[in-house]
C-alpha cells in the first residue's frame, strides 16, 4: 500500500465522471528488489489465441535434446539457446530465452505461458509445475536484470558466452523486451525430471522478498513452489535410498573381492616360495601365473572401491539434495502462513475503509492514466488497475463498470473504447472500432461519443453502454475535435476546421456547408 505524496488536483464526480489526477511516486526499494511488471493491458489489433501463444514455447521445446547443446526458434521473434557442457563441473547449465526485435509479447502472463509451454515440451513438466516455474523464472530474471557478475558466479562458460552485460535477465517494462531480453532458466540436472530446473536458484531469498511486496504476497505461486520442492525432496529421498542400497551391495562386492584378492595373493606367495625351493621352469611358470591372477584381483579391488565410493557419494548427494529441498519447503511454509494471515487481515481492513475510485497518471509525458481505488481519509491507494493506458484523463462510471478510451497506437496495440470492472479493474470488453489517439470521450446519458477511424478519415461515433456503435457522423472531423452536447445537438469541428452542429438522432450535419471545397 502506498501513500499519495502530492496533492489531489481534482475529483469531479458529477455525471459519473472521475478525474482524480495525481503523480504516483516511483516504487521505493528498501532492503531488497521490488519488482512490478509494466504490461500492456489495453486493446489489440489482433488477439492471439491461448493455444497460439503456448505453441511458441512448445514448438521450441520439442527440438531440445537435453544432453546436447543447441539453438531453436526464430531469432527475429523467440528463440532458445540450450547451453549445456558436461565437461565443466560445479556451475550450472541453462536455457536462455531470447525475445527478438519482431516479437509482440507485451504482457508478463503471455511471456510466462511461452516459458511454461517450453518447459512442459522440453522436459515433461506438468502444466501446473511449468506455470509455477515460469512465474519464478520471470521474477528471478527481473531481480537480476543486468547483474552480469551474479550470473557469472553461477553459470558455466557456455552460458555466459550467450549473455550480455546490458541485456542479461528481463526488464520489468514490456517495451524493453523486444531485442533486449536474455531470460536465463537454470538447469540443475537436464535429465532430472521435476528437478531439471534449479528451483533453489529461482526462488532464492531476494526473489521471494520481491514477491512478498505484491498485495497478495504471491501466496498461491509460493505455495505451488513449496509443493514442487516437497515432491523434489521425496523423489531425491527415494533415489538416496536406492543409492544407499546400491552402495551396500557394492560394499559387499568390495568385501568379497578383497577376500578373493587376499586368497589370490596368498596362493601367489605360496607358489613363489615353492618356485624358490624347487626352481623348475614349471614352478616358476605357476608362480608367475598365480601372481598375475593376484594382480588382476588387486585391480578388481581398485575398480570395485571406485564403484563403491561413487555409489556412496551418489547416496550422500541425493540425501543432501532431499534435505535441502525439504528444509527450504518447511521454512517457506512458515513464511507463507504468516503472509497469508497478513493478507487476510489487510483485506478485511480495506473492506472497511472509506474509499472511492479515481484515476492517477501512469505516464505523465504521454498523459496516460490508470484507475485506482483509494482511502478517502488518508489518500492511500488500496488497489490499482493493471490498465495503465487510459487516455485523455477521462473515465465514466456506469453500473459496476467504468467506460474509457484506452490503448496505444503502436505495434499490435490499438486504441478502443473499453469497459473496466470495479473488482479486478481489468478490461472486460472493447469496441470493434478503432479510435483516434487524441479522441475525447463525452457522455450523454447512456450514450458515449468519441472519434473513430473510418478508412483514412475520422468520424464522430455514438456508442451505447455495451460499446456497440449506433451511429457515425456523415461528415469527417478533426481527430482531436472537442465534442459538446447541447440541447440543439452535438457540436464538433469538421476536418476543414469549421464548427458543425450534428443531429443527435442520426449524426447528420444540421449546419450548412458553405465552403467551396467538397467534403471528403
Coordinates of C-alpha atoms in Angstrom, one line a residue:
X1 CA 0.0 0.0 0.0
X2 CA 1.5 3.4 -1.0
X3 CA 0.6 6.9 0.1
X4 CA 0.0 9.6 -2.5
X5 CA 2.7 12.2 -2.0
X6 CA 1.2 15.0 -3.9
X7 CA -2.0 16.9 -3.7
X8 CA -5.2 15.8 -5.3
X9 CA -5.8 18.1 -8.2
X10 CA -9.5 17.4 -8.7
X11 CA -12.2 14.9 -8.1
X12 CA -15.1 15.5 -10.3
X13 CA -17.9 13.1 -9.6
X14 CA -20.8 15.0 -11.3
X15 CA -22.4 13.0 -14.1
X16 CA -20.4 9.9 -13.1
X17 CA -17.0 11.2 -14.3
X18 CA -13.9 10.5 -12.3
X19 CA -10.9 12.8 -12.9
X20 CA -8.6 12.4 -9.9
X21 CA -5.2 13.3 -11.3
X22 CA -2.1 12.8 -9.2
X23 CA 1.5 11.8 -9.8
X24 CA 2.2 8.4 -8.3
X25 CA 5.6 8.1 -6.6
X26 CA 8.0 5.6 -8.0
X27 CA 8.4 2.3 -6.2
X28 CA 10.7 2.7 -3.3
X29 CA 13.2 -0.2 -2.9
X30 CA 14.2 -0.9 0.7
X31 CA 16.1 -4.0 1.8
X32 CA 15.7 -5.8 -1.5
X33 CA 14.4 -5.6 -5.0
X34 CA 10.8 -4.6 -5.6
X35 CA 9.5 -5.9 -8.9
X36 CA 6.4 -4.6 -10.6
X37 CA 6.0 -5.7 -14.2
X38 CA 4.7 -3.0 -16.5
X39 CA 2.4 -4.7 -19.1
X40 CA 0.3 -3.5 -22.0
X41 CA -3.3 -4.2 -20.8
X42 CA -5.2 -2.2 -23.5
X43 CA -6.9 -3.4 -26.7
X44 CA -5.1 -5.1 -29.5
X45 CA -5.4 -5.1 -33.3
X46 CA -5.0 -8.9 -33.4
X47 CA -5.7 -11.1 -30.4
X48 CA -3.7 -14.3 -30.4
X49 CA -5.4 -17.4 -29.0
X50 CA -4.1 -19.0 -25.9
X51 CA -3.2 -22.1 -28.0
X52 CA -1.2 -19.9 -30.4
X53 CA 0.8 -18.3 -27.6
X54 CA 1.6 -21.6 -26.0
X55 CA 2.7 -23.1 -29.3
X56 CA 5.5 -20.6 -29.4
X57 CA 7.1 -22.3 -26.4
X58 CA 6.1 -25.9 -27.1
X59 CA 7.4 -25.9 -30.6
X60 CA 10.8 -24.7 -29.4
X61 CA 10.8 -27.3 -26.6
X62 CA 10.1 -30.2 -28.9
X63 CA 13.5 -29.8 -30.6
X64 CA 15.6 -29.8 -27.4
X65 CA 17.8 -32.8 -26.7
X66 CA 18.6 -32.4 -23.0
X67 CA 22.2 -33.6 -23.1
X68 CA 23.2 -31.8 -26.3
X69 CA 23.8 -28.0 -26.8
X70 CA 21.5 -26.5 -29.4
X71 CA 19.6 -23.4 -30.6
X72 CA 15.9 -23.4 -31.6
X73 CA 13.3 -21.0 -32.7
X74 CA 13.2 -17.8 -34.8
X75 CA 15.9 -15.2 -33.9
X76 CA 13.7 -12.4 -35.0
X77 CA 10.9 -13.4 -32.6
X78 CA 11.6 -16.0 -30.0
X79 CA 14.5 -18.4 -29.7
X80 CA 16.2 -20.6 -27.1
X81 CA 19.9 -21.4 -26.6
X82 CA 20.2 -24.7 -24.8
X83 CA 23.6 -24.1 -23.2
X84 CA 25.0 -27.3 -21.7
X85 CA 28.5 -28.5 -21.2
X86 CA 29.1 -31.9 -19.4
X87 CA 32.8 -31.2 -19.2
X88 CA 32.6 -28.2 -16.9
X89 CA 31.7 -29.0 -13.3
X90 CA 30.5 -27.0 -10.3
X91 CA 28.5 -24.5 -12.2
X92 CA 25.0 -24.5 -13.9
X93 CA 23.9 -25.2 -17.4
X94 CA 21.0 -23.1 -18.6
X95 CA 18.3 -22.5 -21.3
X96 CA 18.3 -18.9 -22.4
X97 CA 15.1 -17.5 -24.0
X98 CA 15.7 -14.5 -26.2
X99 CA 12.9 -12.2 -27.2
X100 CA 13.7 -10.9 -30.8
X101 CA 13.1 -7.5 -32.2
X102 CA 9.9 -8.5 -34.0
X103 CA 8.3 -10.2 -31.0
X104 CA 4.9 -8.9 -30.0
X105 CA 4.6 -10.3 -26.5
X106 CA 3.5 -7.4 -24.2
X107 CA 2.2 -9.0 -21.1
X108 CA 4.0 -11.0 -18.4
X109 CA 1.2 -13.5 -18.4
X110 CA 1.7 -14.4 -22.0
X111 CA 5.5 -14.5 -21.6
X112 CA 5.0 -16.9 -18.8
X113 CA 2.7 -19.0 -20.9
X114 CA 5.5 -19.3 -23.5
X115 CA 8.1 -20.3 -20.9
X116 CA 5.7 -22.8 -19.3
X117 CA 4.9 -24.5 -22.6
X118 CA 8.6 -24.7 -23.4
X119 CA 9.4 -26.4 -20.1
X120 CA 6.5 -28.9 -20.5
X121 CA 7.5 -29.7 -24.0
X122 CA 11.3 -29.9 -23.4
X123 CA 11.4 -31.7 -20.0
X124 CA 7.9 -33.2 -19.4
X125 CA 6.8 -30.9 -16.6
X126 CA 3.1 -30.9 -15.8
X127 CA 1.2 -27.7 -16.8
X128 CA 0.8 -26.7 -13.2
X129 CA 4.5 -27.2 -12.3
X130 CA 5.6 -25.5 -15.5
X131 CA 3.3 -22.5 -14.8
X132 CA 4.9 -22.2 -11.3
X133 CA 8.4 -22.3 -12.6
X134 CA 7.6 -19.7 -15.2
X135 CA 6.4 -17.2 -12.6
X136 CA 9.6 -17.7 -10.6
X137 CA 11.8 -17.6 -13.7
X138 CA 10.5 -14.2 -14.8
X139 CA 10.8 -12.7 -11.3
X140 CA 14.3 -14.1 -10.9
X141 CA 15.4 -12.6 -14.2
X142 CA 13.8 -9.3 -13.4
X143 CA 15.5 -9.2 -10.0
X144 CA 18.9 -9.9 -11.5
X145 CA 18.4 -7.8 -14.7
X146 CA 21.8 -6.5 -15.8
X147 CA 23.7 -8.1 -12.9
X148 CA 26.2 -9.9 -15.1
X149 CA 28.5 -10.7 -12.2
X150 CA 25.7 -12.6 -10.4
X151 CA 25.1 -14.8 -13.5
X152 CA 28.9 -15.2 -14.0
X153 CA 29.2 -16.6 -10.4
X154 CA 26.7 -19.3 -11.0
X155 CA 26.7 -20.4 -14.7
X156 CA 29.1 -22.2 -17.0
X157 CA 31.2 -20.6 -19.7
X158 CA 28.8 -21.9 -22.4
X159 CA 26.0 -19.9 -20.7
X160 CA 28.0 -16.7 -20.2
X161 CA 29.1 -16.7 -23.9
X162 CA 25.4 -16.0 -24.8
X163 CA 24.7 -13.3 -22.2
X164 CA 25.5 -9.6 -22.5
X165 CA 26.1 -7.2 -19.6
X166 CA 23.3 -4.8 -20.7
X167 CA 20.5 -7.3 -21.6
X168 CA 21.0 -10.3 -19.3
X169 CA 17.8 -11.0 -17.4
X170 CA 14.4 -9.4 -18.1
X171 CA 13.3 -5.8 -17.9
X172 CA 10.1 -5.1 -15.9
X173 CA 8.8 -2.9 -18.8
X174 CA 7.3 -4.8 -21.8
X175 CA 8.5 -2.0 -24.1
X176 CA 12.1 -3.1 -23.4
X177 CA 11.6 -6.8 -24.1
X178 CA 12.0 -7.0 -27.9
X179 CA 15.7 -7.3 -28.8
X180 CA 16.8 -6.7 -25.2
X181 CA 15.9 -9.9 -23.2
X182 CA 18.1 -12.8 -22.2
X183 CA 15.9 -14.9 -19.9
X184 CA 18.0 -17.4 -18.0
X185 CA 16.5 -20.7 -16.9
X186 CA 19.0 -22.5 -14.6
X187 CA 19.2 -26.3 -15.1
X188 CA 20.2 -28.4 -12.1
X189 CA 20.0 -31.7 -14.0
X190 CA 19.0 -32.0 -17.6
X191 CA 17.7 -35.5 -17.0
X192 CA 16.3 -34.8 -13.6
X193 CA 12.6 -34.8 -14.3
X194 CA 11.0 -32.4 -11.8
X195 CA 14.5 -31.3 -10.7
X196 CA 15.6 -30.3 -14.2
X197 CA 15.2 -26.6 -13.4
X198 CA 17.0 -25.5 -10.3
X199 CA 14.2 -24.4 -8.1
X200 CA 16.5 -23.2 -5.3
X201 CA 18.2 -20.7 -7.6
X202 CA 15.0 -19.2 -9.0
X203 CA 13.4 -18.9 -5.5
X204 CA 16.3 -17.5 -3.5
X205 CA 15.6 -15.1 -0.7
X206 CA 15.9 -12.0 -3.0
X207 CA 13.3 -13.4 -5.4
X208 CA 10.9 -14.3 -2.6
X209 CA 11.4 -10.9 -0.9
X210 CA 10.4 -9.3 -4.1
X211 CA 7.3 -11.5 -4.5
X212 CA 6.2 -10.6 -0.9
X213 CA 6.0 -6.9 -2.0
X214 CA 2.9 -7.6 -4.1
X215 CA -0.5 -7.0 -2.4
X216 CA -1.3 -10.7 -2.3
X217 CA 2.4 -11.6 -1.5
X218 CA 2.2 -14.1 -4.3
X219 CA 1.0 -16.7 -1.8
X220 CA -0.5 -19.1 -4.3
X221 CA 2.6 -19.2 -6.5
X222 CA 4.8 -19.7 -3.5
X223 CA 2.6 -22.5 -2.2
X224 CA 2.9 -24.2 -5.6
X225 CA 6.7 -23.9 -5.4
X226 CA 6.8 -25.4 -1.9
X227 CA 4.7 -28.3 -3.2
X228 CA 7.1 -28.8 -6.1
X229 CA 10.1 -28.7 -3.7
X230 CA 8.5 -31.3 -1.4
X231 CA 8.0 -33.6 -4.3
X232 CA 11.6 -33.0 -5.3
X233 CA 12.7 -33.9 -1.8
X234 CA 10.5 -37.1 -1.9
X235 CA 11.9 -38.2 -5.2
X236 CA 15.5 -37.4 -4.1
X237 CA 15.0 -39.3 -0.9
X238 CA 13.8 -42.3 -2.8
X239 CA 16.8 -42.1 -5.1
X240 CA 19.0 -41.8 -2.0
X241 CA 17.6 -45.0 -0.5
X242 CA 18.1 -46.8 -3.8
X243 CA 21.7 -45.4 -4.0
X244 CA 22.3 -46.5 -0.4
X245 CA 21.1 -50.0 -1.2
X246 CA 23.3 -50.0 -4.3
X247 CA 26.2 -48.7 -2.1
X248 CA 25.6 -51.5 0.4
X249 CA 25.6 -54.0 -2.5
X250 CA 28.8 -52.5 -3.9
X251 CA 30.4 -52.6 -0.4
X252 CA 29.5 -56.3 -0.1
X253 CA 31.1 -57.0 -3.6
X254 CA 34.1 -55.0 -2.4
X255 CA 34.5 -57.1 0.7
X256 CA 34.1 -60.3 -1.3
X257 CA 36.6 -59.1 -3.9
X258 CA 39.1 -58.1 -1.2
X259 CA 38.8 -61.6 0.3
X260 CA 39.3 -63.1 -3.2
X261 CA 42.3 -60.8 -3.7
X262 CA 43.8 -61.8 -0.4
X263 CA 43.3 -65.5 -1.2
X264 CA 44.8 -65.0 -4.7
X265 CA 47.9 -63.2 -3.2
X266 CA 48.3 -66.0 -0.6
X267 CA 48.3 -68.6 -3.4
X268 CA 50.8 -66.4 -5.4
X269 CA 53.1 -66.2 -2.3
X270 CA 52.9 -69.9 -1.8
X271 CA 53.7 -70.6 -5.5
X272 CA 56.6 -68.1 -5.3
X273 CA 58.1 -70.0 -2.2
X274 CA 57.7 -73.3 -4.0
X275 CA 59.5 -71.9 -7.0
X276 CA 62.3 -70.7 -4.8
X277 CA 62.6 -74.1 -3.1
X278 CA 62.3 -76.0 -6.3
X279 CA 63.2 -73.6 -9.2
X280 CA 61.9 -75.6 -12.0
X281 CA 60.6 -74.0 -15.2
X282 CA 57.1 -75.3 -14.4
X283 CA 57.1 -74.0 -10.8
X284 CA 58.3 -70.6 -12.0
X285 CA 55.5 -70.5 -14.6
X286 CA 52.9 -71.4 -11.9
X287 CA 54.3 -68.6 -9.6
X288 CA 54.1 -66.1 -12.4
X289 CA 50.5 -67.1 -13.3
X290 CA 49.4 -67.0 -9.7
X291 CA 50.9 -63.5 -9.2
X292 CA 49.2 -62.4 -12.4
X293 CA 45.8 -63.5 -11.0
X294 CA 46.6 -61.8 -7.7
X295 CA 47.4 -58.6 -9.5
X296 CA 44.2 -58.8 -11.5
X297 CA 42.3 -59.3 -8.3
X298 CA 44.0 -56.2 -6.9
X299 CA 42.9 -54.2 -9.9
X300 CA 39.4 -55.6 -9.4
X301 CA 39.5 -54.3 -5.8
X302 CA 40.5 -50.8 -7.1
X303 CA 37.7 -50.8 -9.6
X304 CA 35.2 -52.0 -7.0
X305 CA 36.4 -49.5 -4.5
X306 CA 35.7 -46.8 -7.1
X307 CA 32.2 -48.1 -7.8
X308 CA 31.5 -48.3 -4.1
X309 CA 32.7 -44.8 -3.4
X310 CA 30.7 -43.5 -6.3
X311 CA 27.6 -45.2 -5.0
X312 CA 28.1 -43.8 -1.5
X313 CA 28.7 -40.3 -3.0
X314 CA 25.6 -40.6 -5.0
X315 CA 23.5 -41.6 -2.0
X316 CA 25.1 -38.8 0.0
X317 CA 24.4 -36.2 -2.7
X318 CA 20.8 -37.3 -3.1
X319 CA 20.1 -37.2 0.6
X320 CA 21.7 -33.8 0.9
X321 CA 19.6 -32.6 -2.0
X322 CA 16.4 -34.1 -0.4
X323 CA 17.3 -32.5 2.9
X324 CA 18.0 -29.1 1.3
X325 CA 14.6 -29.1 -0.6
X326 CA 12.7 -30.2 2.5
X327 CA 14.4 -27.5 4.6
X328 CA 13.6 -24.8 2.1
X329 CA 10.0 -26.0 1.8
X330 CA 9.5 -26.0 5.6
X331 CA 10.9 -22.6 6.0
X332 CA 8.8 -21.2 3.2
X333 CA 5.7 -22.8 4.5
X334 CA 6.1 -20.9 7.8
X335 CA 6.6 -17.6 5.9
X336 CA 3.6 -18.3 3.7
X337 CA 1.4 -19.0 6.7
X338 CA 2.4 -15.7 8.2
X339 CA 2.0 -13.8 4.9
X340 CA -1.4 -15.3 4.3
X341 CA -2.6 -14.1 7.7
X342 CA -1.4 -10.6 7.0
X343 CA -3.1 -10.6 3.6
X344 CA -6.4 -11.7 5.1
X345 CA -6.2 -9.0 7.8
X346 CA -5.3 -6.4 5.3
X347 CA -8.2 -7.3 3.0
X348 CA -10.6 -7.2 6.0
X349 CA -9.3 -3.8 7.0
X350 CA -9.5 -2.5 3.4
X351 CA -13.1 -3.7 3.1
X352 CA -14.0 -1.3 6.0
X353 CA -12.1 1.7 4.7
X354 CA -14.0 4.7 3.3
X355 CA -13.0 4.5 -0.4
X356 CA -13.6 5.9 -3.8
X357 CA -12.3 5.4 -7.3
X358 CA -10.2 7.8 -9.3
X359 CA -7.5 7.9 -11.9
X360 CA -3.8 8.7 -11.5
X361 CA -1.1 9.4 -14.1
X362 CA 0.7 6.3 -15.1
X363 CA 2.7 8.1 -17.8
X364 CA 2.9 11.9 -17.3
X365 CA 4.7 12.5 -20.7
X366 CA 2.1 10.7 -22.7
X367 CA -0.7 11.7 -20.4
X368 CA -1.8 8.1 -19.8
X369 CA -3.7 7.2 -16.6
X370 CA -4.8 4.2 -14.6
X371 CA -7.8 3.6 -12.4
X372 CA -7.3 3.2 -8.6
X373 CA -9.4 2.6 -5.5
X374 CA -8.1 4.8 -2.6
X375 CA -8.8 5.5 1.0
X376 CA -10.6 8.9 1.1
X377 CA -9.3 9.6 4.6
X378 CA -5.6 9.0 4.0
X379 CA -5.2 9.1 0.3
X380 CA -3.6 5.6 0.4
X381 CA -4.0 3.5 -2.7
X382 CA -5.9 0.3 -1.9
X383 CA -5.9 -1.2 -5.3
X384 CA -4.5 -0.3 -8.7
X385 CA -5.9 -1.3 -12.1
X386 CA -3.5 -3.2 -14.4
X387 CA -4.8 -1.0 -17.2
X388 CA -2.2 1.8 -17.5
X389 CA -3.2 3.2 -20.9
X390 CA -6.4 5.2 -20.1
X391 CA -6.4 8.2 -22.4
X392 CA -7.3 11.8 -22.0
X393 CA -7.6 11.5 -18.2
X394 CA -11.3 10.7 -18.5
X395 CA -13.3 7.8 -17.2
X396 CA -17.1 7.3 -16.6
X397 CA -18.8 5.1 -14.0
X398 CA -21.7 3.1 -15.3
X399 CA -23.2 0.5 -13.0
X400 CA -20.5 -1.8 -11.8
X401 CA -18.1 -0.8 -14.6
X402 CA -16.2 2.2 -16.0
X403 CA -16.1 3.3 -19.6
X404 CA -12.9 4.8 -21.0
X405 CA -10.8 5.3 -24.1
X406 CA -7.7 3.1 -23.6
X407 CA -4.8 1.7 -25.5
X408 CA -1.8 2.7 -27.6
X409 CA -1.2 3.3 -31.3
X410 CA 1.9 1.2 -32.0
X411 CA 2.8 -2.4 -32.8
X412 CA -0.1 -4.8 -32.2
X413 CA -1.7 -2.4 -29.7
X414 CA -4.9 -0.5 -30.6
X415 CA -6.9 2.4 -29.2
X416 CA -10.5 1.5 -28.5
X417 CA -13.5 2.2 -26.2
X418 CA -13.3 -0.2 -23.3
X419 CA -15.2 -1.2 -20.1
X420 CA -13.3 -1.8 -16.9
X421 CA -14.8 -3.7 -14.0
X422 CA -14.7 -2.4 -10.4
X423 CA -13.5 -5.5 -8.7
X424 CA -10.4 -6.6 -10.6
X425 CA -10.2 -3.3 -12.6
X426 CA -9.4 -5.2 -15.8
X427 CA -10.8 -4.7 -19.3
X428 CA -13.9 -6.7 -19.7
X429 CA -15.0 -5.6 -23.2
X430 CA -13.8 -3.4 -26.0
X431 CA -15.3 -1.8 -29.1
X432 CA -14.8 -3.2 -32.6
X433 CA -13.9 0.2 -33.9
X434 CA -10.5 1.9 -33.5
X435 CA -10.4 5.3 -32.0
X436 CA -8.3 8.4 -32.7
X437 CA -5.3 8.6 -30.3
X438 CA -6.4 12.1 -29.3
X439 CA -10.1 11.4 -29.2
X440 CA -12.2 12.9 -26.4
X441 CA -14.8 10.8 -24.7
X442 CA -18.2 12.5 -23.9
X443 CA -21.2 11.1 -22.1
X444 CA -24.8 11.9 -22.8
X445 CA -27.0 9.7 -20.5
X446 CA -26.2 6.1 -21.5
X447 CA -24.7 7.2 -24.9
X448 CA -21.0 7.9 -25.4
X449 CA -19.4 10.0 -28.1
X450 CA -15.8 9.7 -29.4
X451 CA -13.8 9.9 -32.7
X452 CA -13.5 6.7 -34.6
X453 CA -11.4 5.7 -37.7
X454 CA -13.3 5.4 -40.9
X455 CA -10.8 4.3 -43.5
X456 CA -8.3 7.1 -43.7
X457 CA -10.8 9.6 -42.2
X458 CA -12.2 10.4 -38.8
X459 CA -15.8 10.4 -37.8
X460 CA -17.8 11.1 -34.6
X461 CA -19.1 7.8 -33.3
X462 CA -22.1 7.3 -30.9
X463 CA -21.9 4.2 -28.8
X464 CA -24.3 2.6 -26.4
X465 CA -23.3 1.3 -22.9
X466 CA -22.4 -2.1 -24.4
X467 CA -19.8 -0.4 -26.7
X468 CA -21.9 -1.1 -29.8
X469 CA -21.6 1.6 -32.4
X470 CA -25.1 3.1 -33.0
X471 CA -24.3 6.0 -35.3
X472 CA -21.4 7.7 -37.1
X473 CA -21.3 11.2 -38.4
X474 CA -21.9 12.0 -42.1
X475 CA -19.0 14.5 -42.0
X476 CA -15.3 14.0 -41.5
X477 CA -13.9 15.6 -38.3
X478 CA -10.6 16.6 -36.8
X479 CA -9.2 13.6 -34.8
X480 CA -8.9 15.9 -31.8
X481 CA -12.2 17.7 -32.2
X482 CA -14.0 18.7 -29.0
X483 CA -17.5 17.2 -28.7
X484 CA -20.1 19.3 -26.9
X485 CA -23.6 18.0 -26.2
X486 CA -26.2 20.8 -26.3
X487 CA -30.0 21.0 -26.4
X488 CA -29.7 21.6 -30.2
X489 CA -27.4 18.7 -31.0
X490 CA -23.7 17.7 -31.0
X491 CA -21.1 20.4 -31.6
X492 CA -17.9 19.3 -33.4
X493 CA -15.1 20.6 -35.6
X494 CA -15.0 19.2 -39.1
X495 CA -11.9 18.2 -41.0
X496 CA -11.7 21.7 -42.5
X497 CA -11.7 23.3 -39.1
X498 CA -15.3 24.6 -39.2
X499 CA -17.8 24.3 -36.4
X500 CA -20.6 21.9 -37.2
X501 CA -23.8 21.0 -35.3
X502 CA -24.9 17.4 -35.7
X503 CA -28.3 16.0 -35.1
X504 CA -28.3 13.5 -32.2
X505 CA -30.8 11.3 -33.9
X506 CA -28.7 10.5 -36.9
X507 CA -25.4 12.4 -36.5
X508 CA -26.0 14.2 -39.8
X509 CA -25.0 17.8 -40.1
X510 CA -27.6 20.4 -39.2
X511 CA -25.4 23.4 -40.1
X512 CA -25.0 24.1 -43.8
X513 CA -21.6 23.6 -45.5
X514 CA -20.8 27.0 -47.1
X515 CA -17.4 26.0 -48.3
X516 CA -16.5 25.6 -51.9
X517 CA -14.4 22.6 -51.2
X518 CA -16.0 19.2 -51.3
X519 CA -16.2 17.3 -48.0
X520 CA -14.3 14.1 -48.3

